[in-house]
mmCIF file of C-alpha atoms in Angstrom:
data_model
loop_
_atom_site.group_PDB
_atom_site.id
_atom_site.type_symbol
_atom_site.label_atom_id
_atom_site.label_comp_id
_atom_site.label_asym_id
_atom_site.label_seq_id
_atom_site.Cartn_x
_atom_site.Cartn_y
_atom_site.Cartn_z
ATOM 1 C CA MET A 1 16.976 36.199 244.456
ATOM 2 C CA LYS A 2 14.669 38.015 242.048
ATOM 3 C CA GLN A 3 16.281 41.344 242.911
ATOM 4 C CA ASN A 4 19.808 40.010 242.336
ATOM 5 C CA GLY A 5 18.696 38.342 239.122
ATOM 6 C CA ARG A 6 17.200 41.570 237.860
ATOM 7 C CA ARG A 7 20.385 43.492 238.479
ATOM 8 C CA TYR A 8 22.369 40.783 236.763
ATOM 9 C CA LEU A 9 20.212 40.575 233.654
ATOM 10 C CA ALA A 10 19.872 44.363 233.520
ATOM 11 C CA PHE A 11 23.578 44.501 232.853
ATOM 12 C CA LEU A 12 23.540 41.517 230.543
ATOM 13 C CA LEU A 13 20.718 42.912 228.468
ATOM 14 C CA ALA A 14 22.837 45.935 227.491
ATOM 15 C CA VAL A 15 24.717 43.749 225.018
ATOM 16 C CA THR A 16 21.582 43.093 222.978
ATOM 17 C CA LEU A 17 22.215 46.353 221.106
ATOM 18 C CA VAL A 18 22.889 46.091 217.388
ATOM 19 C CA ILE A 19 26.329 47.754 217.207
ATOM 20 C CA PRO A 20 28.683 48.238 214.177
ATOM 21 C CA VAL A 21 31.480 45.685 213.914
ATOM 22 C CA VAL A 22 34.720 46.763 215.614
ATOM 23 C CA GLY A 23 37.899 44.928 216.481
ATOM 24 C CA HIS A 24 38.853 43.708 219.923
ATOM 25 C CA SER A 25 39.101 46.824 222.073
ATOM 26 C CA ARG A 26 40.818 47.552 225.345
ATOM 27 C CA VAL A 27 38.213 47.600 228.112
ATOM 28 C CA SER A 28 37.240 51.230 228.667
ATOM 29 C CA ALA A 29 37.542 52.778 232.099
ATOM 30 C CA LYS A 30 34.385 54.799 231.423
ATOM 31 C CA THR A 31 31.017 53.711 232.686
ATOM 32 C CA LEU A 32 28.256 52.792 230.276
ATOM 33 C CA GLU A 33 26.388 55.947 231.270
ATOM 34 C CA GLU A 34 29.429 58.083 230.435
ATOM 35 C CA ILE A 35 29.946 56.371 227.079
ATOM 36 C CA GLN A 36 26.292 56.637 226.173
ATOM 37 C CA GLN A 37 26.274 60.309 227.210
ATOM 38 C CA GLU A 38 29.231 60.896 224.887
ATOM 39 C CA LYS A 39 27.379 59.071 222.112
ATOM 40 C CA GLN A 40 24.315 61.255 222.618
ATOM 41 C CA GLU A 41 26.438 64.416 222.599
ATOM 42 C CA ASN A 42 28.285 63.148 219.540
ATOM 43 C CA GLN A 43 24.969 62.559 217.772
ATOM 44 C CA ILE A 44 23.760 66.043 218.711
ATOM 45 C CA HIS A 45 26.960 67.593 217.329
ATOM 46 C CA GLN A 46 26.717 65.417 214.255
ATOM 47 C CA ASN A 47 23.107 66.470 213.641
ATOM 48 C CA GLU A 48 23.989 70.133 214.144
ATOM 49 C CA THR A 49 26.938 69.844 211.761
ATOM 50 C CA GLN A 50 24.781 68.034 209.217
ATOM 51 C CA LYS A 51 22.244 70.872 209.405
ATOM 52 C CA GLN A 52 25.033 73.413 208.959
ATOM 53 C CA LYS A 53 26.309 71.400 206.014
ATOM 54 C CA ASP A 54 22.812 71.270 204.487
ATOM 55 C CA ASP A 55 22.476 75.035 204.932
ATOM 56 C CA ALA A 56 25.907 75.532 203.380
ATOM 57 C CA GLN A 57 24.939 73.249 200.472
ATOM 58 C CA LYS A 58 21.835 75.368 199.908
ATOM 59 C CA VAL A 59 24.097 78.407 199.698
ATOM 60 C CA VAL A 60 26.299 76.552 197.211
ATOM 61 C CA ASP A 61 23.265 75.631 195.109
ATOM 62 C CA GLU A 62 21.942 79.193 195.181
ATOM 63 C CA LEU A 63 25.341 80.628 194.271
ATOM 64 C CA GLN A 64 25.749 78.053 191.514
ATOM 65 C CA ASN A 65 22.347 79.008 190.089
ATOM 66 C CA GLN A 66 23.411 82.654 190.136
ATOM 67 C CA ALA A 67 26.724 81.719 188.532
ATOM 68 C CA ASP A 68 24.894 79.739 185.843
ATOM 69 C CA ASP A 69 22.691 82.764 185.114
ATOM 70 C CA LEU A 70 25.736 85.035 184.931
ATOM 71 C CA GLY A 71 27.483 82.484 182.733
ATOM 72 C CA ALA A 72 24.485 82.382 180.407
ATOM 73 C CA THR A 73 24.468 86.204 180.257
ATOM 74 C CA TYR A 74 28.199 86.232 179.522
ATOM 75 C CA ASN A 75 27.782 83.653 176.744
ATOM 76 C CA SER A 76 24.858 85.603 175.292
ATOM 77 C CA TYR A 77 26.827 88.855 175.216
ATOM 78 C CA ASN A 78 29.867 87.083 173.842
ATOM 79 C CA GLN A 79 27.840 85.469 171.049
ATOM 80 C CA ARG A 80 26.319 88.853 170.168
ATOM 81 C CA LEU A 81 29.802 90.396 170.156
ATOM 82 C CA GLN A 82 31.096 87.663 167.854
ATOM 83 C CA SER A 83 28.112 88.257 165.572
ATOM 84 C CA VAL A 84 28.823 92.010 165.480
ATOM 85 C CA ASN A 85 32.515 91.352 164.868
ATOM 86 C CA SER A 86 31.610 89.072 161.975
ATOM 87 C CA GLU A 87 29.187 91.666 160.579
ATOM 88 C CA ILE A 88 31.812 94.409 160.889
ATOM 89 C CA ALA A 89 34.279 92.219 159.000
ATOM 90 C CA ASP A 90 31.698 91.701 156.241
ATOM 91 C CA ILE A 91 30.953 95.454 156.093
ATOM 92 C CA GLN A 92 34.623 96.298 155.917
ATOM 93 C CA ASN A 93 35.053 93.787 153.099
ATOM 94 C CA ASP A 94 32.123 95.427 151.286
ATOM 95 C CA ILE A 95 33.647 98.866 151.819
ATOM 96 C CA ALA A 96 36.976 97.645 150.477
ATOM 97 C CA SER A 97 35.266 96.042 147.453
ATOM 98 C CA THR A 98 33.214 99.191 146.802
ATOM 99 C CA THR A 99 36.300 101.372 147.130
ATOM 100 C CA LYS A 100 38.069 99.156 144.635
ATOM 101 C CA SER A 101 35.132 99.406 142.222
ATOM 102 C CA ILE A 102 35.060 103.198 142.602
ATOM 103 C CA ASN A 103 38.783 103.371 141.878
ATOM 104 C CA GLN A 104 38.287 101.259 138.769
ATOM 105 C CA LEU A 105 35.438 103.523 137.612
ATOM 106 C CA GLU A 106 37.578 106.582 138.192
ATOM 107 C CA LYS A 107 40.260 105.053 136.001
ATOM 108 C CA GLN A 108 37.633 104.249 133.334
ATOM 109 C CA LEU A 109 36.306 107.817 133.598
ATOM 110 C CA LYS A 110 39.781 109.255 133.117
ATOM 111 C CA GLN A 111 40.316 106.954 130.115
ATOM 112 C CA ALA A 112 36.949 107.939 128.621
ATOM 113 C CA GLU A 113 37.727 111.612 129.134
ATOM 114 C CA SER A 114 41.115 111.108 127.485
ATOM 115 C CA ASP A 115 39.574 109.178 124.581
ATOM 116 C CA GLN A 116 36.880 111.803 124.139
ATOM 117 C CA LYS A 117 39.492 114.522 124.176
ATOM 118 C CA SER A 118 41.578 112.708 121.575
ATOM 119 C CA GLN A 119 38.537 112.133 119.403
ATOM 120 C CA TYR A 120 37.519 115.746 119.773
ATOM 121 C CA GLU A 121 40.989 116.980 118.894
ATOM 122 C CA GLY A 122 41.013 114.784 115.782
ATOM 123 C CA MET A 123 37.639 116.042 114.767
ATOM 124 C CA LYS A 124 38.778 119.639 115.259
ATOM 125 C CA SER A 125 41.854 118.980 113.173
ATOM 126 C CA ARG A 126 39.772 117.632 110.334
ATOM 127 C CA ILE A 127 37.320 120.509 110.528
ATOM 128 C CA ARG A 128 40.207 122.992 110.630
ATOM 129 C CA PHE A 129 41.763 121.310 107.574
ATOM 130 C CA MET A 130 38.548 121.652 105.625
ATOM 131 C CA TYR A 131 38.114 125.261 106.707
ATOM 132 C CA GLU A 132 41.696 126.236 105.900
ATOM 133 C CA ASN A 133 41.633 124.587 102.474
ATOM 134 C CA GLY A 134 38.191 125.807 101.706
ATOM 135 C CA THR A 135 35.265 124.086 100.168
ATOM 136 C CA ASP A 136 36.898 124.170 96.790
ATOM 137 C CA SER A 137 39.453 121.577 97.712
ATOM 138 C CA LEU A 138 36.682 119.163 98.668
ATOM 139 C CA LEU A 139 34.849 119.795 95.440
ATOM 140 C CA VAL A 140 38.067 119.411 93.501
ATOM 141 C CA SER A 141 38.643 116.156 95.267
ATOM 142 C CA LEU A 142 35.199 114.980 94.343
ATOM 143 C CA LEU A 143 35.313 116.304 90.740
ATOM 144 C CA GLU A 144 38.647 114.690 90.110
ATOM 145 C CA SER A 145 37.035 111.329 90.646
ATOM 146 C CA GLY A 146 37.588 109.114 87.652
ATOM 147 C CA SER A 147 34.033 107.826 87.652
ATOM 148 C CA MET A 148 30.673 108.280 89.292
ATOM 149 C CA ALA A 149 31.338 105.357 91.481
ATOM 150 C CA GLU A 150 34.559 106.865 92.746
ATOM 151 C CA PHE A 151 32.765 110.151 93.233
ATOM 152 C CA LEU A 152 30.068 108.557 95.322
ATOM 153 C CA GLN A 153 32.647 106.581 97.230
ATOM 154 C CA ARG A 154 34.622 109.710 98.100
ATOM 155 C CA ALA A 155 31.496 111.601 99.076
ATOM 156 C CA GLU A 156 30.363 108.697 101.282
ATOM 157 C CA TYR A 157 33.793 108.510 102.888
ATOM 158 C CA ILE A 158 33.775 112.199 103.758
ATOM 159 C CA ALA A 159 30.262 111.891 105.223
ATOM 160 C CA ALA A 160 31.248 108.767 107.132
ATOM 161 C CA ILE A 161 34.203 110.514 108.732
ATOM 162 C CA ALA A 162 32.022 113.384 109.881
ATOM 163 C CA SER A 163 29.337 110.984 111.194
ATOM 164 C CA TYR A 164 31.925 108.855 113.028
ATOM 165 C CA ASP A 165 33.368 111.882 114.727
ATOM 166 C CA ARG A 166 29.947 112.967 115.930
ATOM 167 C CA LYS A 167 29.021 109.457 117.165
ATOM 168 C CA MET A 168 32.283 108.954 119.013
ATOM 169 C CA VAL A 169 32.098 112.280 120.722
ATOM 170 C CA THR A 170 28.531 111.514 121.745
ATOM 171 C CA ALA A 171 29.438 107.959 122.847
ATOM 172 C CA TYR A 172 32.316 109.159 124.995
ATOM 173 C CA ALA A 173 30.095 111.742 126.579
ATOM 174 C CA GLN A 174 27.473 109.076 127.354
ATOM 175 C CA LEU A 175 30.137 106.772 128.745
ATOM 176 C CA GLN A 176 31.377 109.468 131.051
ATOM 177 C CA GLU A 177 27.857 110.127 132.256
ATOM 178 C CA SER A 178 27.292 106.398 132.927
ATOM 179 C CA ILE A 179 30.570 106.140 134.796
ATOM 180 C CA LYS A 180 29.757 109.186 136.879
ATOM 181 C CA GLU A 181 26.350 107.714 137.762
ATOM 182 C CA LYS A 182 27.883 104.376 138.806
ATOM 183 C CA SER A 183 30.596 106.141 140.753
ATOM 184 C CA ALA A 184 28.041 108.295 142.530
ATOM 185 C CA SER A 185 25.974 105.216 143.362
ATOM 186 C CA LEU A 186 28.991 103.392 144.703
ATOM 187 C CA SER A 187 30.095 106.444 146.654
ATOM 188 C CA ASP A 188 26.651 106.619 148.222
ATOM 189 C CA LYS A 189 26.849 102.921 149.057
ATOM 190 C CA LYS A 190 30.305 103.420 150.513
ATOM 191 C CA ASN A 191 29.091 106.273 152.676
ATOM 192 C CA LYS A 192 26.157 104.224 153.948
ATOM 193 C CA LEU A 193 28.452 101.274 154.649
ATOM 194 C CA ALA A 194 30.807 103.572 156.526
ATOM 195 C CA GLU A 195 27.927 104.938 158.592
ATOM 196 C CA TYR A 196 26.712 101.402 159.376
ATOM 197 C CA ASN A 197 30.266 100.414 160.221
ATOM 198 C CA ASP A 198 30.438 103.305 162.681
ATOM 199 C CA THR A 199 27.152 102.139 164.237
ATOM 200 C CA LEU A 200 28.439 98.569 164.529
ATOM 201 C CA THR A 201 31.736 99.775 165.962
ATOM 202 C CA ALA A 202 29.876 101.682 168.670
ATOM 203 C CA LYS A 203 27.800 98.582 169.345
ATOM 204 C CA GLN A 204 30.988 96.544 169.420
ATOM 205 C CA ASP A 205 32.463 98.847 172.059
ATOM 206 C CA GLU A 206 29.274 98.583 174.110
ATOM 207 C CA LEU A 207 29.246 94.788 173.884
ATOM 208 C CA ASP A 208 32.940 94.684 174.755
ATOM 209 C CA ASP A 209 32.131 96.456 178.010
ATOM 210 C CA LEU A 210 29.143 94.171 178.681
ATOM 211 C CA VAL A 211 31.208 91.054 177.976
ATOM 212 C CA MET A 212 33.998 92.193 180.273
ATOM 213 C CA ASP A 213 31.537 93.095 183.064
ATOM 214 C CA ALA A 214 29.642 89.795 182.660
ATOM 215 C CA LYS A 215 32.874 87.808 182.613
ATOM 216 C CA GLY A 216 34.079 89.576 185.762
ATOM 217 C CA ALA A 217 30.758 88.985 187.546
ATOM 218 C CA TYR A 218 30.740 85.313 186.473
ATOM 219 C CA SER A 219 34.329 84.782 187.645
ATOM 220 C CA ALA A 220 33.608 86.479 190.969
ATOM 221 C CA LYS A 221 30.492 84.350 191.495
ATOM 222 C CA GLN A 222 32.421 81.193 190.632
ATOM 223 C CA GLY A 223 34.894 82.223 193.300
ATOM 224 C CA GLU A 224 32.026 82.475 195.788
ATOM 225 C CA VAL A 225 30.822 79.027 194.712
ATOM 226 C CA SER A 226 34.299 77.556 195.245
ATOM 227 C CA ALA A 227 34.556 79.160 198.687
ATOM 228 C CA ALA A 228 31.101 77.869 199.643
ATOM 229 C CA GLU A 229 32.009 74.384 198.377
ATOM 230 C CA MET A 230 35.114 74.448 200.571
ATOM 231 C CA THR A 231 32.848 75.217 203.533
ATOM 232 C CA VAL A 232 30.690 72.196 202.663
ATOM 233 C CA GLU A 233 33.826 70.047 202.451
ATOM 234 C CA GLN A 234 34.890 71.294 205.872
ATOM 235 C CA PHE A 235 31.512 70.256 207.278
ATOM 236 C CA ASN A 236 31.885 66.860 205.552
ATOM 237 C CA ALA A 237 35.282 66.426 207.183
ATOM 238 C CA LYS A 238 33.812 67.359 210.567
ATOM 239 C CA ILE A 239 30.914 64.935 210.119
ATOM 240 C CA GLU A 240 33.403 62.196 209.222
ATOM 241 C CA GLU A 241 35.306 62.961 212.447
ATOM 242 C CA TYR A 242 32.086 62.599 214.442
ATOM 243 C CA ARG A 243 31.308 59.309 212.664
ATOM 244 C CA GLN A 244 34.746 57.945 213.451
ATOM 245 C CA GLN A 245 34.289 59.048 217.047
ATOM 246 C CA GLU A 246 30.873 57.383 217.041
ATOM 247 C CA ALA A 247 32.402 54.105 215.839
ATOM 248 C CA SER A 248 35.096 54.374 218.490
ATOM 249 C CA LEU A 249 32.483 54.999 221.204
ATOM 250 C CA ALA A 250 30.467 52.029 219.939
ATOM 251 C CA GLY A 251 33.534 49.849 220.387
ATOM 252 C CA GLU A 252 34.078 51.237 223.885
ATOM 253 C CA GLU A 253 30.424 50.642 224.696
ATOM 254 C CA ALA A 254 30.553 47.051 223.468
ATOM 255 C CA ALA A 255 33.730 46.382 225.448
ATOM 256 C CA ALA A 256 32.234 47.933 228.602
ATOM 257 C CA GLN A 257 29.020 45.943 228.196
ATOM 258 C CA ALA A 258 30.954 42.710 227.720
ATOM 259 C CA GLN A 259 33.085 43.401 230.792
ATOM 260 C CA LEU A 260 30.050 44.166 232.937
ATOM 261 C CA ALA A 261 28.207 41.108 231.647
ATOM 262 C CA GLN A 262 31.162 38.884 232.468
ATOM 263 C CA GLN A 263 31.460 40.384 235.950
ATOM 264 C CA ILE A 264 27.770 39.818 236.634
ATOM 265 C CA ALA A 265 27.965 36.266 235.238
ATOM 266 C CA GLN A 266 30.761 35.537 237.726
ATOM 267 C CA GLN A 267 28.690 37.024 240.542
ATOM 268 C CA GLN A 268 25.709 34.859 239.568
ATOM 269 C CA GLN A 269 27.911 31.794 239.494
ATOM 270 C CA GLN A 270 29.259 32.598 242.936
ATOM 271 C CA GLN A 271 25.729 33.193 244.254
ATOM 272 C CA GLN A 272 24.591 29.918 242.720
ATOM 273 C CA GLN A 273 27.518 28.039 244.299
ATOM 274 C CA GLN A 274 26.794 29.641 247.655
ATOM 275 C CA GLY A 275 23.102 28.747 247.366
ATOM 276 C CA ASN A 276 23.908 25.157 246.453
ATOM 277 C CA GLY A 277 26.424 24.976 249.304
ATOM 278 C CA ASP A 278 23.814 26.179 251.763
ATOM 279 C CA GLU A 279 21.349 23.585 250.507
ATOM 280 C CA ASN A 280 23.967 20.838 250.985
ATOM 281 C CA GLY A 281 24.920 22.126 254.432
ATOM 282 C CA GLU A 282 28.348 23.154 253.105
ATOM 283 C CA GLY A 283 29.896 26.609 252.809
ATOM 284 C CA GLY A 284 30.232 27.025 249.043
ATOM 285 C CA GLY A 285 30.562 23.426 247.987
ATOM 286 C CA GLU A 286 30.679 22.924 244.240
ATOM 287 C CA ASN A 287 27.443 21.900 242.504
ATOM 288 C CA THR A 288 27.098 22.052 238.719
ATOM 289 C CA THR A 289 23.395 21.320 238.641
ATOM 290 C CA PRO A 290 21.772 24.204 236.712
ATOM 291 C CA PRO A 291 18.792 25.957 238.299
ATOM 292 C CA PRO A 292 15.379 25.130 236.844
ATOM 293 C CA ALA A 293 14.249 27.265 233.873
ATOM 294 C CA GLU A 294 11.639 29.940 234.570
ATOM 295 C CA ASP A 295 8.160 29.676 233.105
ATOM 296 C CA THR A 296 7.740 32.875 231.073
ATOM 297 C CA SER A 297 4.676 31.793 229.130
ATOM 298 C CA GLY A 298 1.239 33.378 229.210
ATOM 299 C CA ALA A 299 -0.556 36.479 228.033
ATOM 300 C CA LEU A 300 -0.323 39.981 229.456
ATOM 301 C CA ASN A 301 -3.693 40.163 231.166
ATOM 302 C CA GLY A 302 -5.618 43.381 230.819
ATOM 303 C CA TYR A 303 -3.216 45.057 228.426
ATOM 304 C CA THR A 304 -4.416 48.363 226.993
ATOM 305 C CA ASP A 305 -4.330 49.955 223.549
ATOM 306 C CA ALA A 306 -1.372 51.997 224.805
ATOM 307 C CA ASP A 307 0.433 48.738 225.730
ATOM 308 C CA LEU A 308 -0.293 47.350 222.263
ATOM 309 C CA LYS A 309 1.049 50.505 220.598
ATOM 310 C CA LEU A 310 4.171 50.514 222.786
ATOM 311 C CA MET A 311 4.897 46.818 222.066
ATOM 312 C CA ALA A 312 4.293 47.274 218.325
ATOM 313 C CA SER A 313 6.515 50.373 218.267
ATOM 314 C CA ILE A 314 9.507 48.708 219.974
ATOM 315 C CA ILE A 315 9.124 45.714 217.623
ATOM 316 C CA GLN A 316 9.154 48.067 214.620
ATOM 317 C CA ALA A 317 12.083 50.067 216.000
ATOM 318 C CA GLU A 318 14.132 46.883 216.514
ATOM 319 C CA ALA A 319 12.880 44.646 213.658
ATOM 320 C CA GLY A 320 10.861 46.794 211.246
ATOM 321 C CA GLY A 321 12.960 45.505 208.350
ATOM 322 C CA GLU A 322 12.804 41.859 209.433
ATOM 323 C CA SER A 323 10.316 39.162 208.487
ATOM 324 C CA TYR A 324 7.118 38.631 210.470
ATOM 325 C CA GLU A 325 8.847 35.692 212.195
ATOM 326 C CA GLY A 326 11.688 38.026 213.223
ATOM 327 C CA GLN A 327 9.172 40.559 214.558
ATOM 328 C CA LEU A 328 7.453 37.829 216.615
ATOM 329 C CA ALA A 329 10.848 36.787 218.006
ATOM 330 C CA VAL A 330 11.629 40.313 219.249
ATOM 331 C CA GLY A 331 8.181 40.517 220.822
ATOM 332 C CA THR A 332 8.797 37.102 222.419
ATOM 333 C CA VAL A 333 12.014 38.334 224.091
ATOM 334 C CA ILE A 334 10.179 41.331 225.572
ATOM 335 C CA MET A 335 7.248 39.247 226.898
ATOM 336 C CA ASN A 336 9.630 36.632 228.332
ATOM 337 C CA ARG A 337 11.320 39.429 230.268
ATOM 338 C CA VAL A 338 8.010 40.745 231.556
ATOM 339 C CA LYS A 339 7.266 37.253 232.869
ATOM 340 C CA SER A 340 10.816 36.641 234.158
ATOM 341 C CA SER A 341 11.802 37.309 237.798
ATOM 342 C CA TYR A 342 15.024 38.947 236.587
ATOM 343 C CA PHE A 343 13.282 41.884 234.894
ATOM 344 C CA PRO A 344 10.573 44.429 235.708
ATOM 345 C CA ASN A 345 7.110 42.868 235.680
ATOM 346 C CA THR A 346 5.502 45.545 233.466
ATOM 347 C CA LEU A 347 5.767 46.097 229.734
ATOM 348 C CA SER A 348 6.880 49.706 230.029
ATOM 349 C CA GLY A 349 9.293 48.767 232.828
ATOM 350 C CA VAL A 350 11.026 46.213 230.571
ATOM 351 C CA ILE A 351 11.151 48.461 227.517
ATOM 352 C CA TYR A 352 12.326 51.580 229.348
ATOM 353 C CA GLN A 353 14.707 49.797 231.705
ATOM 354 C CA THR A 354 18.021 51.701 231.764
ATOM 355 C CA ASN A 355 20.514 50.838 229.015
ATOM 356 C CA GLN A 356 18.386 48.044 227.561
ATOM 357 C CA PHE A 357 17.157 48.994 224.084
ATOM 358 C CA GLN A 358 19.065 51.188 221.633
ATOM 359 C CA PRO A 359 15.890 52.684 220.036
ATOM 360 C CA VAL A 360 14.861 54.000 223.451
ATOM 361 C CA ARG A 361 18.178 55.853 223.837
ATOM 362 C CA ASP A 362 18.560 57.175 220.296
ATOM 363 C CA GLY A 363 14.954 58.392 220.001
ATOM 364 C CA HIS A 364 13.861 55.912 217.312
ATOM 365 C CA LEU A 365 11.168 54.435 219.536
ATOM 366 C CA ALA A 366 9.742 57.902 220.250
ATOM 367 C CA LEU A 367 9.642 58.599 216.523
ATOM 368 C CA VAL A 368 7.726 55.364 215.776
ATOM 369 C CA LEU A 369 5.306 56.108 218.630
ATOM 370 C CA GLU A 370 4.676 59.552 217.194
ATOM 371 C CA ARG A 371 4.044 58.254 213.674
ATOM 372 C CA GLY A 372 2.297 55.057 214.742
ATOM 373 C CA PRO A 373 3.534 51.471 214.168
ATOM 374 C CA ASN A 374 2.737 49.593 210.963
ATOM 375 C CA GLU A 375 0.182 46.802 210.602
ATOM 376 C CA SER A 376 2.667 43.922 210.558
ATOM 377 C CA CYS A 377 4.362 44.954 213.818
ATOM 378 C CA THR A 378 0.958 45.637 215.422
ATOM 379 C CA ASN A 379 -0.211 42.119 214.528
ATOM 380 C CA ALA A 380 2.995 40.619 215.959
ATOM 381 C CA ALA A 381 2.582 42.679 219.136
ATOM 382 C CA ARG A 382 -1.025 41.555 219.616
ATOM 383 C CA GLN A 383 -0.054 37.914 219.082
ATOM 384 C CA VAL A 384 2.708 37.877 221.741
ATOM 385 C CA LEU A 385 0.656 39.941 224.203
ATOM 386 C CA ASN A 386 -2.074 37.292 223.847
ATOM 387 C CA GLY A 387 0.386 34.576 224.892
ATOM 388 C CA TYR A 388 2.279 33.458 221.784
ATOM 389 C CA ARG A 389 5.978 32.603 222.232
ATOM 390 C CA SER A 390 8.390 31.468 219.540
ATOM 391 C CA GLY A 391 11.095 30.548 222.098
ATOM 392 C CA ASP A 392 12.307 31.003 225.675
ATOM 393 C CA TRP A 393 14.847 33.667 224.671
ATOM 394 C CA LEU A 394 15.726 36.611 226.862
ATOM 395 C CA PHE A 395 18.327 38.245 224.589
ATOM 396 C CA PHE A 396 18.995 39.017 220.926
ATOM 397 C CA MET A 397 21.832 40.652 218.983
ATOM 398 C CA THR A 398 23.507 40.351 215.587
ATOM 399 C CA LYS A 399 25.403 37.139 214.811
ATOM 400 C CA VAL A 400 28.693 39.033 214.603
ATOM 401 C CA TRP A 401 28.409 40.213 218.168
ATOM 402 C CA ALA A 402 27.046 36.915 219.440
ATOM 403 C CA ASP A 403 30.131 35.178 218.041
ATOM 404 C CA HIS A 404 32.381 37.970 219.287
ATOM 405 C CA PHE A 405 31.174 37.496 222.871
ATOM 406 C CA GLY A 406 31.310 33.718 222.689
ATOM 407 C CA ILE A 407 27.555 33.098 222.760
ATOM 408 C CA THR A 408 26.624 29.597 221.611
ATOM 409 C CA GLY A 409 23.384 27.752 221.060
ATOM 410 C CA TYR A 410 21.618 30.798 219.646
ATOM 411 C CA THR A 411 18.815 30.665 217.074
ATOM 412 C CA MET A 412 19.205 32.826 213.959
ATOM 413 C CA ILE A 413 16.022 34.506 212.686
ATOM 414 C CA GLY A 414 16.765 37.027 209.968
ATOM 415 C CA ASN A 415 19.668 39.210 211.103
ATOM 416 C CA HIS A 416 19.299 38.518 214.827
ATOM 417 C CA ALA A 417 20.699 35.797 217.070
ATOM 418 C CA PHE A 418 18.231 34.866 219.876
ATOM 419 C CA PHE A 419 19.391 33.094 223.038
ATOM 420 C CA THR A 420 18.391 32.457 226.641
ATOM 421 C CA LYS A 421 21.583 32.867 228.661
ATOM 422 C CA TRP A 422 24.890 34.701 228.289
ATOM 423 C CA GLY A 423 27.899 32.570 227.410
ATOM 424 C CA ALA A 424 28.340 29.065 226.035
ATOM 425 C CA ASN A 425 25.393 26.648 226.243
#
């Protein structure tokens, strides 16, 4: 009886896994071992693809950093080019303004030379007149004055004309000299501006080349970034395919577990009817009297530190995010199984029984064992190993799946539904 019960509950216990919600699925023809093997392979492929995606993302990040550096270089060169272009425009404006000023000075110089020439010609004419008419004519002009005042006036007039001619000739000469000096200064400035403009133009050509090279390198690197990003997206799409396959396998697993559990429940019912029939002296007579409940109380005598760590680790793997009450409930289920005739009679036998606990299959339990369980789960483990029980439960799963499989009479603690037997109570 104990052997049959163990086989029965071994199958039933498979449905205690916490599985994502799926719709009603067609019962899979695959065995649980085949489905779980596919899930493990799917997880391996998913992990490998995730690593490839992470590596590809690192390449994207590195390329983007390089592109950012090239972009910064391009912007720097472009800003310097714009500055040189602006400076060249200012220099060319200065050259144009200086050229205009030089042209104006040249016109003024020509006018001054013309005015000086006219003044000089007038002065020569007056001197020639006095020479040709002789000094006598001037004296006659002065002596013919009607009065001393007129005489002085005429003498002053003659002197004034001579003085004016001398001053004007001198002034025009000075003006020409000033104009020539300004023109020379402006010409020198123009030459220097032209030389600086040539320097800036050469610099402009150099920066043009640098800008074009930097822009080309930046564009090429951006193309590499885009290609690398497409690779990351391809890995994302592949990971999504694996996740969808994982969800599909979870549905197949749940359907297979439910089918097996129902088959074993029917076998148990038939065995119970046969046993009751034998007791009544009848071959399979109907008897609805339920068998007496097992006593699964008591401590695990002589448990070791390794047993404590194993119990605490499976509690943390299954209920690390639950309350302390929820952790005690998971520990209670495990100890009830150890004490039950339907399960192995050792702690490790219960925990590592085939297809029983998801954390055993997916490696989560091994990870917790390696790191060490936390204090809360260790305290819960010690308490149940020392004999504490919060119920007579042998199973637990999420409420969604408990309702999906028609389990009734369960007790909700946190996110888990705890119950003693499969089916309606």
